[in-house]
Short mmCIF file of C-alpha atoms and ligand atoms in Angstrom, two decimals:
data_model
loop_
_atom_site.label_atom_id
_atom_site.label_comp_id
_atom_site.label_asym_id
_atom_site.label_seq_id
_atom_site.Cartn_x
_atom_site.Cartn_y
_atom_site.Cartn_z
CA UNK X 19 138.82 118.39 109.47
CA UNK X 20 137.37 118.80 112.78
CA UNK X 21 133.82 117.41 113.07
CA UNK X 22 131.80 120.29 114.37
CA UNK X 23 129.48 119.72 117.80
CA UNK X 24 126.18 119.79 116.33
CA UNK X 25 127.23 116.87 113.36
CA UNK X 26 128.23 114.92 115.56
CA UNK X 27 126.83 111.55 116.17
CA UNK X 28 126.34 109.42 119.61
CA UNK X 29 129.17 107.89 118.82
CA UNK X 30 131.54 109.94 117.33
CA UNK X 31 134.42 110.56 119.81
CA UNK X 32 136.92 108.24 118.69
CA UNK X 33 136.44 108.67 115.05
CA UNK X 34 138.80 111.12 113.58
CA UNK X 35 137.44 112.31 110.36
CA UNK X 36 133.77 111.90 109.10
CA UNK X 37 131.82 108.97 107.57
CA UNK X 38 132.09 109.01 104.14
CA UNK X 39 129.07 110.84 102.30
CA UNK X 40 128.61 107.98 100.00
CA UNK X 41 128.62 105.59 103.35
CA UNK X 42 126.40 107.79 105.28
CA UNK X 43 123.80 107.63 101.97
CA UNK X 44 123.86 104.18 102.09
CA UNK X 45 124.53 102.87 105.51
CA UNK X 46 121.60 104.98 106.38
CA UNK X 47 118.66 103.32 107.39
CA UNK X 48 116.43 105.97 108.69
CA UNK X 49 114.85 106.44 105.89
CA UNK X 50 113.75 102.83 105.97
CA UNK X 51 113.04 102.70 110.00
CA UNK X 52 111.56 106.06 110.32
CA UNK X 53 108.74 103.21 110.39
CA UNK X 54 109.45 102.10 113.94
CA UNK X 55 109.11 106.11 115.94
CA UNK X 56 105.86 104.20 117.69
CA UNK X 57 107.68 101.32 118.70
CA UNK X 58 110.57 102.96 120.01
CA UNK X 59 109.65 105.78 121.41
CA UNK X 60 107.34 103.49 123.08
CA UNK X 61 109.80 100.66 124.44
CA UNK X 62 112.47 103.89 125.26
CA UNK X 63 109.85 105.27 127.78
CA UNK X 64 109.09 101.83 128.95
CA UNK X 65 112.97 101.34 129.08
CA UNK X 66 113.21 104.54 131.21
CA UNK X 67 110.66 103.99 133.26
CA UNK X 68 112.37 100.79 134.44
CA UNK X 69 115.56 102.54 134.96
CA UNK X 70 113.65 105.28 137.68
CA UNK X 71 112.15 102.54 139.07
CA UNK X 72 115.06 100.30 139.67
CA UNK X 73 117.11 103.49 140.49
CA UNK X 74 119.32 103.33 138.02
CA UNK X 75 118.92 107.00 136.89
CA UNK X 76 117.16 109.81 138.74
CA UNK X 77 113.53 110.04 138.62
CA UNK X 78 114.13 114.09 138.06
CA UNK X 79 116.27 113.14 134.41
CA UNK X 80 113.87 109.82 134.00
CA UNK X 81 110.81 112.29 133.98
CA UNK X 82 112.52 114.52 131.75
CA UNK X 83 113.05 111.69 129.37
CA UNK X 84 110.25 110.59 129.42
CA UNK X 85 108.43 113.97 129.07
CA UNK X 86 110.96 114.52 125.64
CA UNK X 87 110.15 111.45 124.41
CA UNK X 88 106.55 112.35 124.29
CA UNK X 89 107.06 116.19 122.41
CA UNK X 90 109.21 114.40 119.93
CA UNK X 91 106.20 111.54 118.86
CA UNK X 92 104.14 114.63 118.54
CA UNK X 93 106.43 116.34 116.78
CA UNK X 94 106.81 113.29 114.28
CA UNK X 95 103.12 112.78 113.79
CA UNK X 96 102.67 116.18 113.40
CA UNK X 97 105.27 115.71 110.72
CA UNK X 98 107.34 118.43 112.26
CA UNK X 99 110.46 116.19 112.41
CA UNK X 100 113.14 116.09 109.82
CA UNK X 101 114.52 112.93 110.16
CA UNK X 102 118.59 113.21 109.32
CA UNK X 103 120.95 110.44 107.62
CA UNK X 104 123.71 111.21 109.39
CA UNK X 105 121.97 110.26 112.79
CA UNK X 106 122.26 106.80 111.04
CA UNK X 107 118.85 105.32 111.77
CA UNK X 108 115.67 105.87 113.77
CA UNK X 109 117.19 105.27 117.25
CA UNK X 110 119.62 107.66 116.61
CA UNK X 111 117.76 110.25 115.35
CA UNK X 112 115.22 110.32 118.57
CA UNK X 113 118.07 110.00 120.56
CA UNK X 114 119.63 113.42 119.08
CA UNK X 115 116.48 115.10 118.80
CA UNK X 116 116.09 114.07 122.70
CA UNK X 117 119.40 116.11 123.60
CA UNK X 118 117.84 118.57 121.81
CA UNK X 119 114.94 118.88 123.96
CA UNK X 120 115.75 117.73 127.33
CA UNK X 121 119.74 118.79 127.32
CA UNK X 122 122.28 116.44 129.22
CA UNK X 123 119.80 114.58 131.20
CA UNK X 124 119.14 112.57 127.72
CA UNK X 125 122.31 110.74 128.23
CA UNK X 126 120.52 108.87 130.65
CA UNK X 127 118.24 106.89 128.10
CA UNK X 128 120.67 104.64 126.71
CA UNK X 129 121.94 103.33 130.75
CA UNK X 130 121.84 99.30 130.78
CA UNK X 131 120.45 98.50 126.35
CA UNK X 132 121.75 99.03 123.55
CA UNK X 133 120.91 99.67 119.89
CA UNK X 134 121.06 95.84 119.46
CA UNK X 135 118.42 94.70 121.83
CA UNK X 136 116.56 98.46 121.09
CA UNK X 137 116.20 97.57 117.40
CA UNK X 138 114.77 94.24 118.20
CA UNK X 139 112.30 95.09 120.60
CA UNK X 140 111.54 97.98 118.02
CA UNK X 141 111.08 95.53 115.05
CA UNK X 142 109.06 92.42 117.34
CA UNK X 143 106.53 95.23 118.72
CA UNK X 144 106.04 96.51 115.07
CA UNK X 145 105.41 93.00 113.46
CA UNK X 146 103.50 92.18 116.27
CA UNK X 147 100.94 95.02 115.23
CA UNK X 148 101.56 94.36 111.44
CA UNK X 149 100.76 90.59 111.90
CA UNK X 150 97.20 92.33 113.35
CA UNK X 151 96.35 93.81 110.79
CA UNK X 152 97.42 91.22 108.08
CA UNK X 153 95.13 89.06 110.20
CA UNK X 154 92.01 91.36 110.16
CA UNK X 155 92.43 92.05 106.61
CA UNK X 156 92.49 88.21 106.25
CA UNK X 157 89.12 87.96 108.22
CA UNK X 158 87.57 90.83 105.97
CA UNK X 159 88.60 88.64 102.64
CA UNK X 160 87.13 85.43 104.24
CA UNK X 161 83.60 87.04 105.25
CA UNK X 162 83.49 88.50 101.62
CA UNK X 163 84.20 84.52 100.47
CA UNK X 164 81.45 83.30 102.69
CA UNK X 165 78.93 86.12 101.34
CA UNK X 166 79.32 85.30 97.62
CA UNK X 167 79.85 81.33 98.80
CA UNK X 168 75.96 81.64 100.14
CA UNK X 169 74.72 83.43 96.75
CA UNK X 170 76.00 80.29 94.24
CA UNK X 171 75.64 76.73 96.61
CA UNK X 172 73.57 75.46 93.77
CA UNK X 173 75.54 77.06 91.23
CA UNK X 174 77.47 73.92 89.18
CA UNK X 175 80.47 74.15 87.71
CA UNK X 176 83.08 71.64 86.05
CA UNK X 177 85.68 70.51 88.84
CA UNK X 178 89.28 70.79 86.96
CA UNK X 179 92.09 68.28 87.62
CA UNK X 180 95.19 68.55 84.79
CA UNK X 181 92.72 71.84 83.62
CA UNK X 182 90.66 68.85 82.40
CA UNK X 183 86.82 68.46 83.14
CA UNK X 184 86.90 65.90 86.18
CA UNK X 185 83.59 66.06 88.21
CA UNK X 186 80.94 68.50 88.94
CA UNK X 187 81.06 70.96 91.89
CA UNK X 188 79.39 73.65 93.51
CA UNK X 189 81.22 77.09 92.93
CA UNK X 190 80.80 78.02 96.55
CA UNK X 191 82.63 74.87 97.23
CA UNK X 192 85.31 75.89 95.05
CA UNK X 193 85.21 79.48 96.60
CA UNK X 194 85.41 78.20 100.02
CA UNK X 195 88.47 76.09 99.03
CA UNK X 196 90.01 79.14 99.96
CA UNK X 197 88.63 79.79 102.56
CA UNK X 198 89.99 76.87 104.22
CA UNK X 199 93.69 78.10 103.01
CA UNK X 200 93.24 81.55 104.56
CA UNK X 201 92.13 79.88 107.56
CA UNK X 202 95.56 78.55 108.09
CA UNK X 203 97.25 81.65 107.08
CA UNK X 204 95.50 83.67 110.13
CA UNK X 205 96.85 79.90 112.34
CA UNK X 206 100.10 80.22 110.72
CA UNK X 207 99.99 84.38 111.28
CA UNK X 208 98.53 83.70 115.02
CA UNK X 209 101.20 81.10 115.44
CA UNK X 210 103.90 83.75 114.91
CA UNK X 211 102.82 86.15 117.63
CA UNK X 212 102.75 83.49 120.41
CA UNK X 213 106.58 82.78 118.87
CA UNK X 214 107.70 85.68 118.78
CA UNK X 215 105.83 87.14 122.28
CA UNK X 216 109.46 87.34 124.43
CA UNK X 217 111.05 90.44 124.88
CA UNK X 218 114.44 91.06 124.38
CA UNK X 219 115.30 94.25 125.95
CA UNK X 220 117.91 94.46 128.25
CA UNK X 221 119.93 91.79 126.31
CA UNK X 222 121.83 94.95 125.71
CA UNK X 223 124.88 94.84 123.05
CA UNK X 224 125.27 90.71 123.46
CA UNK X 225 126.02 89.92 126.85
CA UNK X 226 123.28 91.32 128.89
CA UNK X 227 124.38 94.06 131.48
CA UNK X 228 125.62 93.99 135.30
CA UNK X 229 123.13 96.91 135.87
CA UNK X 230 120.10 96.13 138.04
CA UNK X 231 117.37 95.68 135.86
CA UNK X 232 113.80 94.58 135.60
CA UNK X 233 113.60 92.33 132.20
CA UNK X 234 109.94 90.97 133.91
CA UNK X 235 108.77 94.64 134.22
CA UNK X 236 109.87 95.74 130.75
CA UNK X 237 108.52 92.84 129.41
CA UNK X 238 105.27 93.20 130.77
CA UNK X 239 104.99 96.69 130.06
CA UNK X 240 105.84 96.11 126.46
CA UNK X 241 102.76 93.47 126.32
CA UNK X 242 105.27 90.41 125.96
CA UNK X 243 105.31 87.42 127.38
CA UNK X 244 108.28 86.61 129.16
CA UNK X 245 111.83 88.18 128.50
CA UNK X 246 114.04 86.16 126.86
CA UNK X 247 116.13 83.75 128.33
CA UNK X 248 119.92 84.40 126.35
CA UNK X 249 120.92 87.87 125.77
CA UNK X 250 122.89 86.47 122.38
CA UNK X 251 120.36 84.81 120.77
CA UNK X 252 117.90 88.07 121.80
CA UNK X 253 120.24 90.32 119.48
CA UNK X 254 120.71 87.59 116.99
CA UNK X 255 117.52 86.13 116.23
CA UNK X 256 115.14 87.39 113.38
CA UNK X 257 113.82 84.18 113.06
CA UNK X 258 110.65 86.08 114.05
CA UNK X 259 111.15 88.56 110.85
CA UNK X 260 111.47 85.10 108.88
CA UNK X 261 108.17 84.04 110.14
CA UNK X 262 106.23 86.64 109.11
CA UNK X 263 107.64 86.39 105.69
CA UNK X 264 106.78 82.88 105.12
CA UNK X 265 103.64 83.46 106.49
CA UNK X 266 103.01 86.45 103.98
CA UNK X 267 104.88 84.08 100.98
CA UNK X 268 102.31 81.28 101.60
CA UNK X 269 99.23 83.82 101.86
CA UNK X 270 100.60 85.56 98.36
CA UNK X 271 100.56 82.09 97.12
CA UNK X 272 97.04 81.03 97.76
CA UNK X 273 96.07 84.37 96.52
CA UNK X 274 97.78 84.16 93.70
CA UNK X 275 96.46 80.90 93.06
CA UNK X 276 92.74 81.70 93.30
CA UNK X 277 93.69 85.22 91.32
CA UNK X 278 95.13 82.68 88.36
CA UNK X 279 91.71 80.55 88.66
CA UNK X 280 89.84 83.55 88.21
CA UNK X 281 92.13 84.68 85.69
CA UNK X 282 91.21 81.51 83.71
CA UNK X 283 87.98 81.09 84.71
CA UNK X 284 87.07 84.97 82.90
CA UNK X 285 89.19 84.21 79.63
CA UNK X 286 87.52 84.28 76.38
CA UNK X 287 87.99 80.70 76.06
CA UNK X 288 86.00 79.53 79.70
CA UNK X 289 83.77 82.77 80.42
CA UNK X 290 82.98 80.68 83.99
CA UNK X 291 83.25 84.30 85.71
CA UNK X 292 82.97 87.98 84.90
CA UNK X 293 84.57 91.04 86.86
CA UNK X 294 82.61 94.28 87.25
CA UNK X 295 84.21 97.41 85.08
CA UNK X 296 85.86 98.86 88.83
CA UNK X 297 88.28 95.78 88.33
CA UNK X 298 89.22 95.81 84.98
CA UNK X 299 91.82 98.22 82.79
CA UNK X 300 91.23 98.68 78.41
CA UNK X 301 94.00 98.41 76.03
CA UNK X 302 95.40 101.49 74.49
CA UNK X 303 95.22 99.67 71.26
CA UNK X 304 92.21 97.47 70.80
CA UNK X 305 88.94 98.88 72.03
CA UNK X 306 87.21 95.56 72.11
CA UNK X 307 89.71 94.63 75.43
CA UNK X 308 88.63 94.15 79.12
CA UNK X 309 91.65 92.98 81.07
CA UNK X 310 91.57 91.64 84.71
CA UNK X 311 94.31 93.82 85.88
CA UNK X 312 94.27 93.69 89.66
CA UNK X 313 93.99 89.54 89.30
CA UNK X 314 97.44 89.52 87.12
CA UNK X 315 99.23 92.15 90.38
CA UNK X 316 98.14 89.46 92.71
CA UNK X 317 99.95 86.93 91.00
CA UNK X 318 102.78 88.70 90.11
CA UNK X 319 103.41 90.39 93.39
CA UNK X 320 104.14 86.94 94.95
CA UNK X 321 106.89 87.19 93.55
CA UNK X 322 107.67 89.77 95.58
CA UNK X 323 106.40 88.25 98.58
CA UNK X 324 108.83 84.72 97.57
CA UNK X 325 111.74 87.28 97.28
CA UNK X 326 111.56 88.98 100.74
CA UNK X 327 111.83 85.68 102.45
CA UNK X 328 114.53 84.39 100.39
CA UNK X 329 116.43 87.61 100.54
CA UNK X 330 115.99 87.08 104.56
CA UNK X 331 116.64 83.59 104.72
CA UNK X 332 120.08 84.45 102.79
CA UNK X 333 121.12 87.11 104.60
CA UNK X 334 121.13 84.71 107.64
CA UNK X 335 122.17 82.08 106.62
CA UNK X 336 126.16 82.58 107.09
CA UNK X 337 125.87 85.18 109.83
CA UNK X 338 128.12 84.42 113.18
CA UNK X 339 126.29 85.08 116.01
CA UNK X 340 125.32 88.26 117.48
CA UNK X 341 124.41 91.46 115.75
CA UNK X 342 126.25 92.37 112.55
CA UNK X 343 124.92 95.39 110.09
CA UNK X 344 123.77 92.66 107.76
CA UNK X 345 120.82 92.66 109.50
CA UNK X 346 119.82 96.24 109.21
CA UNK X 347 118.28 95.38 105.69
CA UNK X 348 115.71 92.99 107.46
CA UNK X 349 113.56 95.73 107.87
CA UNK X 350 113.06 96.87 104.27
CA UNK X 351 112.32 93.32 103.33
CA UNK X 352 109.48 92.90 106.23
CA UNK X 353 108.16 96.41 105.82
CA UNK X 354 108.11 95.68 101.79
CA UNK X 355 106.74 92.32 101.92
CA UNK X 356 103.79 93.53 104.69
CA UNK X 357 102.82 96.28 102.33
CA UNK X 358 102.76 94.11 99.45
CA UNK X 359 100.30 91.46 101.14
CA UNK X 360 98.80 94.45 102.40
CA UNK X 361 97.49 95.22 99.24
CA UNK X 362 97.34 92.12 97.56
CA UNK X 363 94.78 91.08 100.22
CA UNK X 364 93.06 94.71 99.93
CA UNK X 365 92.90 93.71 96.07
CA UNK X 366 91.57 90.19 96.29
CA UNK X 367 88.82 91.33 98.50
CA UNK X 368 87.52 93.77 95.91
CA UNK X 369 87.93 91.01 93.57
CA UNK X 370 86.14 88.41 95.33
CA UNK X 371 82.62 91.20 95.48
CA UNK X 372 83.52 92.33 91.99
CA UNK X 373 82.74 88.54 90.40
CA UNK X 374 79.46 87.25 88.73
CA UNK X 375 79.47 83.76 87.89
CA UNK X 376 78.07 82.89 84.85
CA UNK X 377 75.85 80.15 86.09
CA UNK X 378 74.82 79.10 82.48
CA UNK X 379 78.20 78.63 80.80
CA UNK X 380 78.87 76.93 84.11
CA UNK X 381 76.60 74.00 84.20
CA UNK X 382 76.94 73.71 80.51
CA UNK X 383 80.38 73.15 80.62
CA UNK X 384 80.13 70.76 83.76
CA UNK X 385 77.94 69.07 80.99
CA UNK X 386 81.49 67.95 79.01
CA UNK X 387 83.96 66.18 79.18
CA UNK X 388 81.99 63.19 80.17
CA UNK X 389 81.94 64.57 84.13
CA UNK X 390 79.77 62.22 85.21
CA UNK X 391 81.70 58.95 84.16
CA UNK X 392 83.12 58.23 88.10
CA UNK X 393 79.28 58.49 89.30
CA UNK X 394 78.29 55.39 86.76
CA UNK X 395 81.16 53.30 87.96
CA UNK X 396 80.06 54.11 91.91
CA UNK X 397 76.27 53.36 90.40
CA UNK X 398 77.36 49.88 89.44
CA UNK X 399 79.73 49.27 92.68
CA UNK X 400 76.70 50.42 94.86
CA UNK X 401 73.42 48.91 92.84
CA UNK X 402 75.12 46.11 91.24
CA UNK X 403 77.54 45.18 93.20
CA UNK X 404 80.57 45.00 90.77
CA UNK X 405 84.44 45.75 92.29
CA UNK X 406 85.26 49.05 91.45
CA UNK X 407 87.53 48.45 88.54
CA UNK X 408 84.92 45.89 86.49
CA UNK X 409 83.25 49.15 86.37
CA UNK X 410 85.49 51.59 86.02
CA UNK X 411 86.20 49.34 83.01
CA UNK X 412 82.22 49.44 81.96
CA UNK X 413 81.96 53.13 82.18
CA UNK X 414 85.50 53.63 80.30
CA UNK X 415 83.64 52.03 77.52
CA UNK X 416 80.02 53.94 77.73
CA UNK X 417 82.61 56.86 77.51
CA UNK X 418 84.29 55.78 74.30
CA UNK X 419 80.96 55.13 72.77
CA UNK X 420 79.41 58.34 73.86
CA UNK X 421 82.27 59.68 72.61
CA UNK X 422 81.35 58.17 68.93
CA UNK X 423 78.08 58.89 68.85
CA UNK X 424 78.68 62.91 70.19
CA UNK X 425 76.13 62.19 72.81
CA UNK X 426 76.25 63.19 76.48
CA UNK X 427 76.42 60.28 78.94
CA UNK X 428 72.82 61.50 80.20
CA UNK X 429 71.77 61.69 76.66
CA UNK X 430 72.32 58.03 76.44
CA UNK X 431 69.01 55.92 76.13
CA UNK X 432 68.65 52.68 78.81
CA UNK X 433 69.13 50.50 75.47
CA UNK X 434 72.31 51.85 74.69
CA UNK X 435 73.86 51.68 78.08
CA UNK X 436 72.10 47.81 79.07
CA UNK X 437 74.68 46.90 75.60
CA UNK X 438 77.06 47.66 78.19
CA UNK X 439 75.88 45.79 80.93
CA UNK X 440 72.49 44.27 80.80
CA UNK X 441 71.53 44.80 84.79
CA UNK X 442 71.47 48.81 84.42
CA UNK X 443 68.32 49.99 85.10
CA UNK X 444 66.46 53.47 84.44
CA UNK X 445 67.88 54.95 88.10
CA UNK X 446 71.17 55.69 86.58
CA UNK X 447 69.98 58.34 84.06
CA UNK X 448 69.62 60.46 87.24
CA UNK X 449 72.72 59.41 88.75
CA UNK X 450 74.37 60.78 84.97
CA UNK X 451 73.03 64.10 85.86
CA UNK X 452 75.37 66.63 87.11
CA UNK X 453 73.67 68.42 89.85
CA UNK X 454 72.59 65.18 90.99
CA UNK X 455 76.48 64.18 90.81
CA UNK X 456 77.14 67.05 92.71
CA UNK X 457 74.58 66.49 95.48
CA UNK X 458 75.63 63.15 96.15
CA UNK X 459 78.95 63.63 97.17
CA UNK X 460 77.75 64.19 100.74
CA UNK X 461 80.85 62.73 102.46
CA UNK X 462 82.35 65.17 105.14
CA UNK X 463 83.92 67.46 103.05
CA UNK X 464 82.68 66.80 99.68
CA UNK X 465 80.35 69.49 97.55
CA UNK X 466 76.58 68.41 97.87
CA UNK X 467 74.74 71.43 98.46
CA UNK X 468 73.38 70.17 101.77
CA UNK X 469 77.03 69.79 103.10
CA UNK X 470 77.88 73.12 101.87
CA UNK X 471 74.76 74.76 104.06
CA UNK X 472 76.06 73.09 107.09
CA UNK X 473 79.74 74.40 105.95
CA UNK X 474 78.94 77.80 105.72
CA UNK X 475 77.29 77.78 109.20
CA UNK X 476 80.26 76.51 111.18
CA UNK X 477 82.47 79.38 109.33
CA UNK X 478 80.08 82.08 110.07
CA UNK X 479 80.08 81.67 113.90
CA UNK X 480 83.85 81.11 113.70
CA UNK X 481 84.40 84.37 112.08
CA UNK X 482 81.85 85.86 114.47
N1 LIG K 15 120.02 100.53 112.46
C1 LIG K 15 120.54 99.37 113.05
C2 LIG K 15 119.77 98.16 112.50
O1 LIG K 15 118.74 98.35 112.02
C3 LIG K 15 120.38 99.40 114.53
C4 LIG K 15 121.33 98.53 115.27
C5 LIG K 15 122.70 99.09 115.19
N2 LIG K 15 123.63 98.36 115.98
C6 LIG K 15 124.96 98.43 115.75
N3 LIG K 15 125.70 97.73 116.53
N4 LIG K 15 125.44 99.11 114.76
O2 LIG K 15 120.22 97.04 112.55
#
């Protein structure tokens, strides 16, 4: 069957019969990279521009380009463009649309690149404004963590280790825990951009291309750095796609961490936290339910997140050099794993406003599970100058007896604890005290209230 004109694609004129409809469904990846118009459009006219400049094509058919380039983004955000999958993919398609427009002088676009180097380009710019905007939506979660942080400083809770009682903190120290770990997911995000800031147009199919061209202009003009300095690795490398999926993995993970915290910390069993009504689904069954929905997405979504960058890592990983169509199914994972984030940190922002801390239940649980034991073994290291394991060995056994007695170690009176060891004076039934506990761990770092005022300070002007 002849292929008629107006079918045809770009590259057509050797092929004798027609891709296979099944192949053309699912070779397709326009419907995936439709995603990229900006960035290509963008780096074409960039591309073109380089061309009139270094004479390579005619200013006359440059301007035209150029000119057709910019009806056809209007025409896409105007959603006036029907994107086809027998054009292939979203170079293809503009490329088409261009001949279209503009007539023969659109055969000019593609002089000195090719889709290898144009996909790249396409996909760096567009992760290069992604990783933005993961970043500010980072920065909007962390100044919601620093507004509730300021609300509870003197709000005491049990610190878990083993999800065992271990020693009393402040929840805003716990709270800003996190922020710490978002703080090196922006580094980590930020870190990518300066990685990945090369250009690698004009790398063309593989070997670069014995036309005169300007990769320092292009470059430039794209907002990169430098270009890049071997035309094979240029085409090859998605080690900057890889990047941005660990650093999306590692965010999912903290999130999902503090969304399983929270997802413990509201359970019937530790009622530490509640979640306004706006974050919470009912059971179709029992009316008595409140269930913290959007907490159990974050967690599970990670999975997501995981998957991406192991599905990218494997697609690599026995790839000979150069471009192969293996790598057209980078994008999906990227785009998928930057909405997912996307959301997740959309979610645990509403989250993070959408908590109450049930100061109460908190300090009375910081109460048990003998919290307090470590600060009677410091007492008797600092006051009484015993080596830290004589009294870790003295408190072990105040525990044990409190323990026997169902008393609370502050609930002990100075005549039961001098059995222990005769020296101990009335001082330590403040040092037993939680919030006291808590305010004394003032080493840089720790959670005393004092240190947490200072803390706070610092990360407000850094956010600034
Ligand atoms: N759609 C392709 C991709 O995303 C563009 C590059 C095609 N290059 C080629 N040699 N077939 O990878």
């Amino acid at each position: 069957m002849k292929i008629k004109n107006k079918n045809k694609t770009v590259w057509s004129k050797r092929f004798k019969s027609q891709t296979s409809k099944s192949f053309q469904r699912i070779g397709a990846s326009i419907n995936t990279d439709k995603r990229l118009y900006k960035q290509d459009i963008f780096a074409s006219k960039i591309h073109t521009q380089m061309l009139i400049k270094q004479k390579i094509i005619s200013a006359k058919d440059g301007k035209k380009i150029i000119s057709g380039l910019e009806k056809i983004l209007k025409k896409i955000e105007k959603g006036n463009f029907s994107f086809k999958e027998k054009y292939e993919d979203i170079h293809l398609n503009i490329e088409k649309k261009l001949f279209e427009i503009i007539g023969p002088a659109a055969g000019h676009m593609h002089t000195a690149r090719s889709r290898n180097d144009q996909v790249v380009t396409d996909f760096k710019l567009w992760i290069k404004d992604s990783t933005k905007e993961i970043i500010h939506q980072i920065n909007e979660l962390m100044k919601s963590i620093l507004k509730k942080s300021e609300k509870y400083t003197d709000a005491t809770m049990p610190g878990l280790t083993h999800l065992k009682n271990a020693q009393p903190i402040s929840f805003a120290h716990y709270l800003l825990a996190y922020f710490e770990m978002l703080k090196r997911d922006k580094k980590r995000f930020k870190n990518n951009l300066i990685l990945l800031d090369e250009s690698p147009l004009g790398s063309a199919a593989l070997s670069g291309t014995s036309y005169k061209i300007d990769r320092n202009f292009t470059s430039k003009k794209l907002g990169f750095k430098k270009p890049t300095d071997n035309s094979i690795d240029s085409v090859s490398d998605r080690d900057f796609a890889i990047d941005f999926l660990y650093a999306s993995a590692v965010c999912a993970m903290h999130l999902s961490r503090l969304a399983e915290d929270f997802i413990i910390m509201n359970s019937d069993a530790y009622q530490l936290i509640s979640f306004s009504d706006r974050m919470l689904t009912g059971s179709s069954i029992m009316p008595q339910k409140k269930n913290p929905d959007p907490a159990e997405l974050i967690r599970g979504r990670t999975g997501i997140n995981y998957g991406k960058l192991n599905s990218l890592l494997t697609i690599m990983k026995g790839l000979p050099i150069s471009y192969f169509k293996d790598l057209q199914d980078d994008k999906s994972l990227v785009f998928d794993g930057y909405d997912t984030l996307k959301d997740t940190l959309i979610m645990a922002n509403e989250l993070i406003k959408s908590i109450t801390p049930n100061r109460n239940r908190m300090l009375k649980m910081a109460n048990e599970g003998y919290t307090t034991a470590t600060d009677l073994s410091d007492y008797l290291v600092r006051e009484k100058k015993l080596s830290f394991r004589e009294a870790y060995n003295i408190s072990s056994k105040v525990v044990n007896y409190a323990e026997k007695k169902s008393k609370k170690l502050d609930q002990l009176s100075l005549n039961e604890l001098k059995k222990f060891f005769k020296e101990i004076d009335s001082k330590v039934q403040k040092i037993l005290n939680v919030k006291n506990s808590m305010n004394s761990k003032i080493s840089h770092g720790g959670t005393a209230e004092q240190n947490i005022k200072k803390m706070l300070k610092k990360y407000k002007k850094e956010l600034k």
